PDB file of C-alpha atoms in Angstrom:
ATOM      1  CA  VAL A1455       5.808   7.660 -11.322  1.00  0.00           C
ATOM      2  CA  PHE A1456       8.752   5.253 -11.066  1.00  0.00           C
ATOM      3  CA  LEU A1457      11.669   4.944 -13.452  1.00  0.00           C
ATOM      4  CA  ALA A1458      12.610   1.848 -15.422  1.00  0.00           C
ATOM      5  CA  THR A1459      16.283   2.270 -14.492  1.00  0.00           C
ATOM      6  CA  PRO A1460      18.184   3.870 -11.572  1.00  0.00           C
ATOM      7  CA  ALA A1461      17.859   7.660 -11.505  1.00  0.00           C
ATOM      8  CA  GLY A1462      20.450   9.991 -12.958  1.00  0.00           C
ATOM      9  CA  PRO A1463      20.337  13.745 -12.284  1.00  0.00           C
ATOM     10  CA  LEU A1464      17.016  15.003 -10.952  1.00  0.00           C
ATOM     11  CA  ASN A1465      15.320  16.377 -14.034  1.00  0.00           C
ATOM     12  CA  THR A1466      13.057  19.434 -13.990  1.00  0.00           C
ATOM     13  CA  ILE A1467      13.514  20.149 -17.705  1.00  0.00           C
ATOM     14  CA  VAL A1468      10.804  17.710 -18.731  1.00  0.00           C
ATOM     15  CA  LEU A1469       8.266  16.945 -16.012  1.00  0.00           C
ATOM     16  CA  SER A1470       6.314  13.774 -16.705  1.00  0.00           C
ATOM     17  CA  HIS A1471       3.916  14.380 -13.822  1.00  0.00           C
ATOM     18  CA  PRO A1472       3.258  18.127 -13.481  1.00  0.00           C
ATOM     19  CA  TYR A1473       0.420  17.489 -11.016  1.00  0.00           C
ATOM     20  CA  LEU A1474       2.850  15.893  -8.552  1.00  0.00           C
ATOM     21  CA  TRP A1475       5.210  18.819  -9.044  1.00  0.00           C
ATOM     22  CA  LYS A1476       2.355  21.222  -8.307  1.00  0.00           C
ATOM     23  CA  LEU A1477       1.582  19.337  -5.080  1.00  0.00           C
ATOM     24  CA  TYR A1478       5.257  19.439  -4.140  1.00  0.00           C
ATOM     25  CA  LYS A1479       5.305  23.220  -4.625  1.00  0.00           C
ATOM     26  CA  ARG A1480       2.067  23.568  -2.674  1.00  0.00           C
ATOM     27  CA  LEU A1481       3.422  21.640   0.304  1.00  0.00           C
ATOM     28  CA  ARG A1482       6.538  23.803   0.308  1.00  0.00           C
ATOM     29  CA  SER A1483       4.352  26.909   0.419  1.00  0.00           C
ATOM     30  CA  LEU A1484       2.402  25.516   3.400  1.00  0.00           C
ATOM     31  CA  ASP A1485       5.474  25.199   5.620  1.00  0.00           C
ATOM     32  CA  TRP A1486       4.948  26.196   9.253  1.00  0.00           C
ATOM     33  CA  ASP A1487       6.452  25.627  12.705  1.00  0.00           C
ATOM     34  CA  ALA A1488       5.653  23.122  15.452  1.00  0.00           C
ATOM     35  CA  ASN A1489       5.432  25.988  17.955  1.00  0.00           C
ATOM     36  CA  GLU A1490       3.054  28.057  15.834  1.00  0.00           C
ATOM     37  CA  PHE A1491       0.570  28.514  18.691  1.00  0.00           C
ATOM     38  CA  ASP A1492       0.832  29.256  22.408  1.00  0.00           C
ATOM     39  CA  HIS A1493      -0.532  26.303  24.408  1.00  0.00           C
ATOM     40  CA  SER A1494      -0.664  28.003  27.833  1.00  0.00           C
ATOM     41  CA  ARG A1495      -4.461  28.372  27.775  1.00  0.00           C
ATOM     42  CA  SER A1496      -4.883  24.791  26.578  1.00  0.00           C
ATOM     43  CA  LYS A1497      -2.764  23.629  29.510  1.00  0.00           C
ATOM     44  CA  SER A1498      -5.038  25.508  31.916  1.00  0.00           C
ATOM     45  CA  GLU A1499      -8.064  23.878  30.286  1.00  0.00           C
ATOM     46  CA  MET A1500      -6.423  20.466  30.644  1.00  0.00           C
ATOM     47  CA  MET A1501      -6.252  21.093  34.404  1.00  0.00           C
ATOM     48  CA  SER A1502      -9.860  22.289  34.761  1.00  0.00           C
ATOM     49  CA  ALA A1503     -11.894  20.305  32.208  1.00  0.00           C
ATOM     50  CA  ILE A1504     -14.010  17.312  33.217  1.00  0.00           C
ATOM     51  CA  GLU A1505     -12.210  13.966  33.249  1.00  0.00           C
ATOM     52  CA  SER A1506     -14.173  12.598  30.273  1.00  0.00           C
ATOM     53  CA  ASP A1507     -13.186  15.480  27.986  1.00  0.00           C
ATOM     54  CA  VAL A1508      -9.541  15.293  29.080  1.00  0.00           C
ATOM     55  CA  PHE A1509      -9.536  11.558  28.308  1.00  0.00           C
ATOM     56  CA  LYS A1510     -11.036  12.051  24.847  1.00  0.00           C
ATOM     57  CA  ILE A1511      -8.751  14.878  23.709  1.00  0.00           C
ATOM     58  CA  SER A1512      -5.691  13.161  25.196  1.00  0.00           C
ATOM     59  CA  MET A1513      -6.488   9.853  23.519  1.00  0.00           C
ATOM     60  CA  THR A1514      -6.777  11.544  20.129  1.00  0.00           C
ATOM     61  CA  LEU A1515      -3.474  13.393  20.569  1.00  0.00           C
ATOM     62  CA  ILE A1516      -1.484  10.297  21.557  1.00  0.00           C
ATOM     63  CA  TRP A1517      -2.990   8.333  18.674  1.00  0.00           C
ATOM     64  CA  GLN A1518      -2.272  11.034  16.082  1.00  0.00           C
ATOM     65  CA  TRP A1519       1.272  11.446  17.410  1.00  0.00           C
ATOM     66  CA  GLU A1520       1.949   7.736  17.042  1.00  0.00           C
ATOM     67  CA  ALA A1521       0.374   7.444  13.579  1.00  0.00           C
ATOM     68  CA  ASP A1522       2.303  10.381  12.090  1.00  0.00           C
ATOM     69  CA  SER A1523       5.512   9.102  13.671  1.00  0.00           C
ATOM     70  CA  THR A1524       5.006   5.786  11.896  1.00  0.00           C
ATOM     71  CA  ALA A1525       4.372   7.480   8.543  1.00  0.00           C
ATOM     72  CA  SER A1526       7.397   9.767   8.877  1.00  0.00           C
ATOM     73  CA  ARG A1527       9.718   6.770   9.204  1.00  0.00           C
ATOM     74  CA  VAL A1528       8.636   4.727   6.186  1.00  0.00           C
ATOM     75  CA  ILE A1529       7.757   6.990   3.245  1.00  0.00           C
ATOM     76  CA  THR A1530      11.151   7.772   1.735  1.00  0.00           C
ATOM     77  CA  ASP A1531      12.596   4.474   2.968  1.00  0.00           C
ATOM     78  CA  ILE A1532      10.147   2.539   0.793  1.00  0.00           C
ATOM     79  CA  ILE A1533       9.627   4.878  -2.167  1.00  0.00           C
ATOM     80  CA  CYS A1534      13.263   5.789  -2.752  1.00  0.00           C
ATOM     81  CA  ALA A1535      14.199   2.114  -3.026  1.00  0.00           C
ATOM     82  CA  PHE A1536      12.129   1.723  -6.191  1.00  0.00           C
ATOM     83  CA  TRP A1537      13.763   4.370  -8.444  1.00  0.00           C
ATOM     84  CA  PRO A1538      11.160   7.167  -8.164  1.00  0.00           C
ATOM     85  CA  GLY A1539      11.065   9.836 -10.854  1.00  0.00           C
ATOM     86  CA  THR A1540      12.017  13.415 -10.016  1.00  0.00           C
ATOM     87  CA  GLU A1541       8.498  14.480  -9.075  1.00  0.00           C
ATOM     88  CA  LEU A1542       7.739  11.512  -6.823  1.00  0.00           C
ATOM     89  CA  ALA A1543      11.173  11.707  -5.193  1.00  0.00           C
ATOM     90  CA  ALA A1544      10.654  15.387  -4.425  1.00  0.00           C
ATOM     91  CA  ILE A1545       7.130  15.083  -3.027  1.00  0.00           C
ATOM     92  CA  ALA A1546       7.975  11.938  -1.026  1.00  0.00           C
ATOM     93  CA  GLN A1547      10.868  13.693   0.681  1.00  0.00           C
ATOM     94  CA  ARG A1548       8.717  16.753   1.362  1.00  0.00           C
ATOM     95  CA  ILE A1549       5.852  14.691   2.783  1.00  0.00           C
ATOM     96  CA  THR A1550       8.318  12.834   5.011  1.00  0.00           C
ATOM     97  CA  GLU A1551       9.609  16.140   6.368  1.00  0.00           C
ATOM     98  CA  ASN A1552       6.021  17.350   6.736  1.00  0.00           C
ATOM     99  CA  GLU A1553       5.032  14.211   8.661  1.00  0.00           C
ATOM    100  CA  SER A1554       7.981  14.856  10.965  1.00  0.00           C
ATOM    101  CA  LEU A1555       6.676  18.397  11.505  1.00  0.00           C
ATOM    102  CA  HIS A1556       3.285  16.946  12.423  1.00  0.00           C
ATOM    103  CA  THR A1557       4.942  14.544  14.848  1.00  0.00           C
ATOM    104  CA  HIS A1558       6.959  17.354  16.415  1.00  0.00           C
ATOM    105  CA  SER A1559       3.750  19.389  16.759  1.00  0.00           C
ATOM    106  CA  TYR A1560       1.969  16.631  18.672  1.00  0.00           C
ATOM    107  CA  SER A1561       5.035  16.180  20.837  1.00  0.00           C
ATOM    108  CA  GLU A1562       5.077  19.912  21.617  1.00  0.00           C
ATOM    109  CA  ILE A1563       1.374  19.828  22.493  1.00  0.00           C
ATOM    110  CA  VAL A1564       1.919  16.964  24.930  1.00  0.00           C
ATOM    111  CA  LYS A1565       5.009  18.639  26.375  1.00  0.00           C
ATOM    112  CA  ASN A1566       3.251  21.969  26.887  1.00  0.00           C
ATOM    113  CA  CYS A1567      -0.207  20.805  27.969  1.00  0.00           C
ATOM    114  CA  PHE A1568       0.480  18.036  30.488  1.00  0.00           C
ATOM    115  CA  ASP A1569       2.360  18.058  33.798  1.00  0.00           C
ATOM    116  CA  ASN A1570       2.647  14.282  34.218  1.00  0.00           C
ATOM    117  CA  ILE A1571       3.602  13.497  30.629  1.00  0.00           C
ATOM    118  CA  GLN A1572       4.860   9.931  31.052  1.00  0.00           C
ATOM    119  CA  ASP A1573       1.893   8.921  33.204  1.00  0.00           C
ATOM    120  CA  VAL A1574      -0.504  10.250  30.563  1.00  0.00           C
ATOM    121  CA  ILE A1575       1.276   8.446  27.726  1.00  0.00           C
ATOM    122  CA  ASP A1576       1.493   5.150  29.639  1.00  0.00           C
ATOM    123  CA  LYS A1577      -2.167   5.257  30.662  1.00  0.00           C
ATOM    124  CA  LEU A1578      -3.459   6.061  27.209  1.00  0.00           C
ATOM    125  CA  ARG A1579      -1.278   3.467  25.502  1.00  0.00           C
ATOM    126  CA  ASN A1580      -2.536   0.847  27.940  1.00  0.00           C
ATOM    127  CA  ASP A1581      -6.113   1.887  27.198  1.00  0.00           C
ATOM    128  CA  MET A1582      -5.462   1.774  23.457  1.00  0.00           C
ATOM    129  CA  GLU A1583      -3.520  -1.493  23.481  1.00  0.00           C
ATOM    130  CA  PRO A1584      -6.570  -3.751  22.941  1.00  0.00           C
ATOM    131  CA  LEU A1585      -7.393  -1.838  19.750  1.00  0.00           C
ATOM    132  CA  LYS A1586      -3.950  -1.982  18.112  1.00  0.00           C
ATOM    133  CA  ARG A1587      -5.203   0.590  15.610  1.00  0.00           C
ATOM    134  CA  LEU A1588      -2.065   0.634  13.478  1.00  0.00           C
ATOM    135  CA  THR A1589      -1.640  -3.142  13.242  1.00  0.00           C
ATOM    136  CA  ALA A1590      -3.062  -3.547   9.729  1.00  0.00           C
ATOM    137  CA  VAL A1591      -1.235  -0.578   8.201  1.00  0.00           C
ATOM    138  CA  VAL A1592       2.054  -1.423   9.922  1.00  0.00           C
ATOM    139  CA  ALA A1593       1.860  -4.996   8.600  1.00  0.00           C
ATOM    140  CA  VAL A1594       1.631  -3.607   5.043  1.00  0.00           C
ATOM    141  CA  PHE A1595       4.519  -1.213   5.674  1.00  0.00           C
ATOM    142  CA  LYS A1596       6.651  -4.109   6.932  1.00  0.00           C
ATOM    143  CA  GLU A1597       5.875  -6.149   3.808  1.00  0.00           C
ATOM    144  CA  CYS A1598       6.763  -3.185   1.583  1.00  0.00           C
ATOM    145  CA  GLN A1599       9.973  -2.475   3.511  1.00  0.00           C
ATOM    146  CA  HIS A1600      11.008  -6.125   3.266  1.00  0.00           C
ATOM    147  CA  THR A1601      10.454  -6.063  -0.502  1.00  0.00           C
ATOM    148  CA  ALA A1602      12.293  -2.725  -0.797  1.00  0.00           C
ATOM    149  CA  ASN A1603      15.289  -4.123   1.068  1.00  0.00           C
ATOM    150  CA  ARG A1604      15.392  -7.236  -1.123  1.00  0.00           C
ATOM    151  CA  PHE A1605      15.227  -4.987  -4.198  1.00  0.00           C
ATOM    152  CA  ARG A1606      18.112  -2.852  -2.876  1.00  0.00           C
ATOM    153  CA  MET A1607      20.196  -5.993  -2.319  1.00  0.00           C
ATOM    154  CA  GLY A1608      19.550  -7.215  -5.863  1.00  0.00           C
ATOM    155  CA  GLU A1609      17.443 -10.201  -4.808  1.00  0.00           C
ATOM    156  CA  LEU A1610      14.436  -8.918  -6.774  1.00  0.00           C
ATOM    157  CA  SER A1611      14.251  -7.304 -10.206  1.00  0.00           C
ATOM    158  CA  ASN A1612      12.264  -4.208 -11.074  1.00  0.00           C
ATOM    159  CA  ASN A1613       9.874  -6.371 -13.075  1.00  0.00           C
ATOM    160  CA  SER A1614       9.186  -8.866 -10.277  1.00  0.00           C
ATOM    161  CA  SER A1615       5.631  -9.289  -9.071  1.00  0.00           C
ATOM    162  CA  GLU A1616       6.751  -8.634  -5.476  1.00  0.00           C
ATOM    163  CA  VAL A1617       8.120  -5.197  -6.384  1.00  0.00           C
ATOM    164  CA  LYS A1618       5.049  -4.231  -8.396  1.00  0.00           C
ATOM    165  CA  ARG A1619       2.783  -5.375  -5.553  1.00  0.00           C
ATOM    166  CA  ALA A1620       4.786  -3.424  -2.963  1.00  0.00           C
ATOM    167  CA  LYS A1621       4.528  -0.184  -4.941  1.00  0.00           C
ATOM    168  CA  LEU A1622       0.737  -0.365  -5.275  1.00  0.00           C
ATOM    169  CA  LEU A1623       0.203  -1.695  -1.765  1.00  0.00           C
ATOM    170  CA  PHE A1624       2.203   1.152  -0.244  1.00  0.00           C
ATOM    171  CA  PHE A1625       0.071   3.811  -1.946  1.00  0.00           C
ATOM    172  CA  GLY A1626      -3.086   1.987  -0.854  1.00  0.00           C
ATOM    173  CA  ALA A1627      -1.897   1.797   2.750  1.00  0.00           C
ATOM    174  CA  MET A1628      -1.057   5.503   2.830  1.00  0.00           C
ATOM    175  CA  ILE A1629      -4.530   6.375   1.514  1.00  0.00           C
ATOM    176  CA  ALA A1630      -6.133   4.147   4.161  1.00  0.00           C
ATOM    177  CA  LEU A1631      -4.013   5.666   6.911  1.00  0.00           C
ATOM    178  CA  GLU A1632      -4.393   9.327   5.981  1.00  0.00           C
ATOM    179  CA  ARG A1633      -7.954   9.308   4.643  1.00  0.00           C
ATOM    180  CA  ILE A1634      -9.755   6.770   6.835  1.00  0.00           C
ATOM    181  CA  GLN A1635      -7.785   6.205  10.017  1.00  0.00           C
ATOM    182  CA  PHE A1636      -7.858   9.817  11.221  1.00  0.00           C
ATOM    183  CA  THR A1637     -11.611  10.216  10.763  1.00  0.00           C
ATOM    184  CA  GLY A1638     -12.663   9.730  14.383  1.00  0.00           C
ATOM    185  CA  SER A1639      -9.752  11.496  16.040  1.00  0.00           C
ATOM    186  CA  PHE A1640      -9.811  14.588  13.778  1.00  0.00           C
ATOM    187  CA  ASN A1641     -13.545  14.979  14.400  1.00  0.00           C
ATOM    188  CA  VAL A1642     -13.079  14.843  18.170  1.00  0.00           C
ATOM    189  CA  THR A1643     -10.363  17.506  18.070  1.00  0.00           C
ATOM    190  CA  PHE A1644     -12.373  19.818  15.841  1.00  0.00           C
ATOM    191  CA  THR A1645     -15.535  19.340  17.908  1.00  0.00           C
ATOM    192  CA  TYR A1646     -13.704  20.674  20.949  1.00  0.00           C
ATOM    193  CA  GLY A1647     -12.201  23.508  18.903  1.00  0.00           C
ATOM    194  CA  ASP A1648     -15.596  24.399  17.472  1.00  0.00           C
ATOM    195  CA  ARG A1649     -17.065  24.837  20.944  1.00  0.00           C
ATOM    196  CA  GLY A1650     -14.085  26.962  22.036  1.00  0.00           C
ATOM    197  CA  SER A1651     -12.069  24.355  23.951  1.00  0.00           C
ATOM    198  CA  TRP A1652      -8.369  23.699  23.451  1.00  0.00           C
ATOM    199  CA  ASN A1653      -8.163  26.215  20.603  1.00  0.00           C
ATOM    200  CA  SER A1654      -4.370  26.074  20.214  1.00  0.00           C
ATOM    201  CA  ILE A1655      -4.555  22.300  19.822  1.00  0.00           C
ATOM    202  CA  ALA A1656      -7.420  22.508  17.330  1.00  0.00           C
ATOM    203  CA  LYS A1657      -5.616  25.171  15.281  1.00  0.00           C
ATOM    204  CA  THR A1658      -2.465  23.045  15.156  1.00  0.00           C
ATOM    205  CA  VAL A1659      -4.389  19.952  14.093  1.00  0.00           C
ATOM    206  CA  GLN A1660      -6.228  22.068  11.506  1.00  0.00           C
ATOM    207  CA  LYS A1661      -2.892  22.836   9.850  1.00  0.00           C
ATOM    208  CA  ILE A1662      -2.010  19.161   9.951  1.00  0.00           C
ATOM    209  CA  ALA A1663      -5.332  18.187   8.387  1.00  0.00           C
ATOM    210  CA  VAL A1664      -4.892  20.744   5.581  1.00  0.00           C
ATOM    211  CA  ASP A1665      -1.462  19.305   4.759  1.00  0.00           C
ATOM    212  CA  GLU A1666      -2.736  15.759   4.703  1.00  0.00           C
ATOM    213  CA  LEU A1667      -6.000  16.271   2.830  1.00  0.00           C
ATOM    214  CA  SER A1668      -4.819  18.871   0.299  1.00  0.00           C
ATOM    215  CA  VAL A1669      -1.424  17.326  -0.510  1.00  0.00           C
ATOM    216  CA  HIS A1670      -0.618  13.938   1.035  1.00  0.00           C
ATOM    217  CA  VAL A1671      -3.812  12.100   0.109  1.00  0.00           C
ATOM    218  CA  ARG A1672      -3.946  13.665  -3.355  1.00  0.00           C
ATOM    219  CA  THR A1673      -0.368  12.531  -3.936  1.00  0.00           C
ATOM    220  CA  TRP A1674      -1.028   8.914  -2.999  1.00  0.00           C
ATOM    221  CA  LYS A1675      -4.297   8.783  -4.954  1.00  0.00           C
ATOM    222  CA  TYR A1676      -2.648  10.231  -8.054  1.00  0.00           C
ATOM    223  CA  CYS A1677       0.226   7.747  -7.862  1.00  0.00           C
ATOM    224  CA  PHE A1678      -2.099   4.798  -7.338  1.00  0.00           C
ATOM    225  CA  ARG A1679      -4.398   5.813 -10.201  1.00  0.00           C
ATOM    226  CA  ASN A1680      -1.448   6.398 -12.514  1.00  0.00           C
ATOM    227  CA  GLU A1681       0.228   3.066 -11.847  1.00  0.00           C
ATOM    228  CA  ILE A1682      -2.840   0.814 -12.077  1.00  0.00           C
ATOM    229  CA  LYS A1683      -3.454   2.062 -15.639  1.00  0.00           C
ATOM    230  CA  LEU A1684      -0.088   0.691 -16.773  1.00  0.00           C
ATOM    231  CA  PRO A1685      -0.014  -2.758 -18.395  1.00  0.00           C
ATOM    232  CA  GLU A1686       2.885  -4.032 -16.274  1.00  0.00           C
ATOM    233  CA  TYR A1687       0.753  -3.929 -13.113  1.00  0.00           C
ATOM    234  CA  GLN A1688      -2.247  -5.842 -14.452  1.00  0.00           C
ATOM    235  CA  GLU A1689      -0.945  -9.237 -13.343  1.00  0.00           C
ATOM    236  CA  VAL A1690      -0.665  -8.215  -9.679  1.00  0.00           C
ATOM    237  CA  LEU A1691      -3.609  -5.809  -9.551  1.00  0.00           C
ATOM    238  CA  PRO A1692      -6.376  -8.275  -8.538  1.00  0.00           C
ATOM    239  CA  GLY A1693      -4.347  -9.512  -5.559  1.00  0.00           C
ATOM    240  CA  VAL A1694      -3.410  -5.961  -4.563  1.00  0.00           C
ATOM    241  CA  LEU A1695      -7.021  -4.768  -4.684  1.00  0.00           C
ATOM    242  CA  LYS A1696      -8.081  -7.727  -2.546  1.00  0.00           C
ATOM    243  CA  SER A1697      -5.385  -6.880   0.009  1.00  0.00           C
ATOM    244  CA  ILE A1698      -6.312  -3.180   0.035  1.00  0.00           C
ATOM    245  CA  ASN A1699      -9.993  -4.009   0.459  1.00  0.00           C
ATOM    246  CA  ALA A1700      -9.160  -6.173   3.477  1.00  0.00           C
ATOM    247  CA  LEU A1701      -6.904  -3.422   4.823  1.00  0.00           C
ATOM    248  CA  ALA A1702      -9.582  -0.742   4.448  1.00  0.00           C
ATOM    249  CA  SER A1703     -12.136  -2.960   6.191  1.00  0.00           C
ATOM    250  CA  GLU A1704      -9.786  -3.560   9.107  1.00  0.00           C
ATOM    251  CA  VAL A1705      -8.946   0.138   9.375  1.00  0.00           C
ATOM    252  CA  LEU A1706     -12.631   1.079   9.371  1.00  0.00           C
ATOM    253  CA  SER A1707     -13.338  -1.548  12.016  1.00  0.00           C
ATOM    254  CA  SER A1708     -10.577  -0.146  14.212  1.00  0.00           C
ATOM    255  CA  GLU A1709     -12.024   3.369  13.828  1.00  0.00           C
ATOM    256  CA  LEU A1710     -15.417   2.143  15.029  1.00  0.00           C
ATOM    257  CA  GLY A1711     -13.740   0.352  17.925  1.00  0.00           C
ATOM    258  CA  TYR A1712     -11.868   3.551  18.736  1.00  0.00           C
ATOM    259  CA  CYS A1713     -15.175   5.442  18.950  1.00  0.00           C
ATOM    260  CA  ASP A1714     -16.489   2.821  21.389  1.00  0.00           C
ATOM    261  CA  LEU A1715     -13.341   3.212  23.473  1.00  0.00           C
ATOM    262  CA  LEU A1716     -13.629   7.012  23.596  1.00  0.00           C
ATOM    263  CA  PHE A1717     -17.196   6.813  24.861  1.00  0.00           C
ATOM    264  CA  LYS A1718     -16.793   3.822  27.174  1.00  0.00           C
ATOM    265  CA  ASP A1719     -17.593   6.133  30.121  1.00  0.00           C
ATOM    266  CA  GLY A1720     -21.008   6.890  28.619  1.00  0.00           C
ATOM    267  CA  VAL A1721     -20.334  10.640  28.649  1.00  0.00           C
ATOM    268  CA  ASN A1722     -21.068  12.595  25.452  1.00  0.00           C
ATOM    269  CA  ILE A1723     -19.131  15.633  24.229  1.00  0.00           C
ATOM    270  CA  GLU A1724     -21.393  18.506  25.166  1.00  0.00           C
ATOM    271  CA  ARG A1725     -21.764  21.452  22.782  1.00  0.00           C
ATOM    272  CA  PRO A1726     -23.749  24.305  24.350  1.00  0.00           C
ATOM    273  CA  GLY A1727     -26.508  25.520  22.060  1.00  0.00           C
ATOM    274  CA  THR A1728     -26.429  22.495  19.772  1.00  0.00           C
ATOM    275  CA  THR A1729     -26.647  18.705  19.870  1.00  0.00           C
ATOM    276  CA  PRO A1730     -23.945  16.816  21.793  1.00  0.00           C
ATOM    277  CA  ILE A1731     -21.582  14.434  20.007  1.00  0.00           C
ATOM    278  CA  THR A1732     -22.441  10.846  20.876  1.00  0.00           C
ATOM    279  CA  CYS A1733     -20.610   7.657  20.007  1.00  0.00           C
ATOM    280  CA  ASP A1734     -23.159   6.907  17.257  1.00  0.00           C
ATOM    281  CA  ILE A1735     -22.740  10.372  15.700  1.00  0.00           C
ATOM    282  CA  LEU A1736     -18.963  10.061  15.724  1.00  0.00           C
TER     283      LEU A1736
END
């Protein structure tokens, strides 16, 4: 999915990776707006719901906002340094824009659903600080950005082990972030939506989840699978897989810790007519 030399004109005459091009077209067709839904009812619910439910939905929103903001800032910065082919360049730019849309959507939810916005953000960040949920993924992004910058400056060649490692590690980190690290928070949001609470928020997050699961994750998995089959990556692959395994374990651990944090008050998420969501179920 990367070129052996710097890119010339973007070429759609011969597409080497038609699947990536199909995903790019799909993401374009899914375009929507951050103000797609009216949040007035959700704001009223935020004022009247029990404190435990407000804490849980608010914690998930702040977390998702921060995670998508992080992703939106690194994707093209890292990928475009390494001479991506036409298809990868196109989908990377589109996913970056899409991540920005997700970030704007969370920002609009917070703006429209809370009166004391800064107090809410400060409180939740203080509560979440012990978890540092993004620490592992951000550390990988920083390593990849450092390598990308050295490559841009001519300090590393395209055939260097550092560059090859950074390419694979980036795809692995994006899969871990978008496929594992949203598991708990997405489920909390959709549980509330399923019972009829905060519908505008749930519908917005549903659109975000569709983007990420149907396009983003498939993009990163395709790229990772494609690259690890190539002979030039075999030397760095064992070390990369070890790093990704450690990353995935740390991400999973942080998700479990996040569940404990959400239910630290001992209050379950009640669902009239069916079983409540407990910490163990989540």
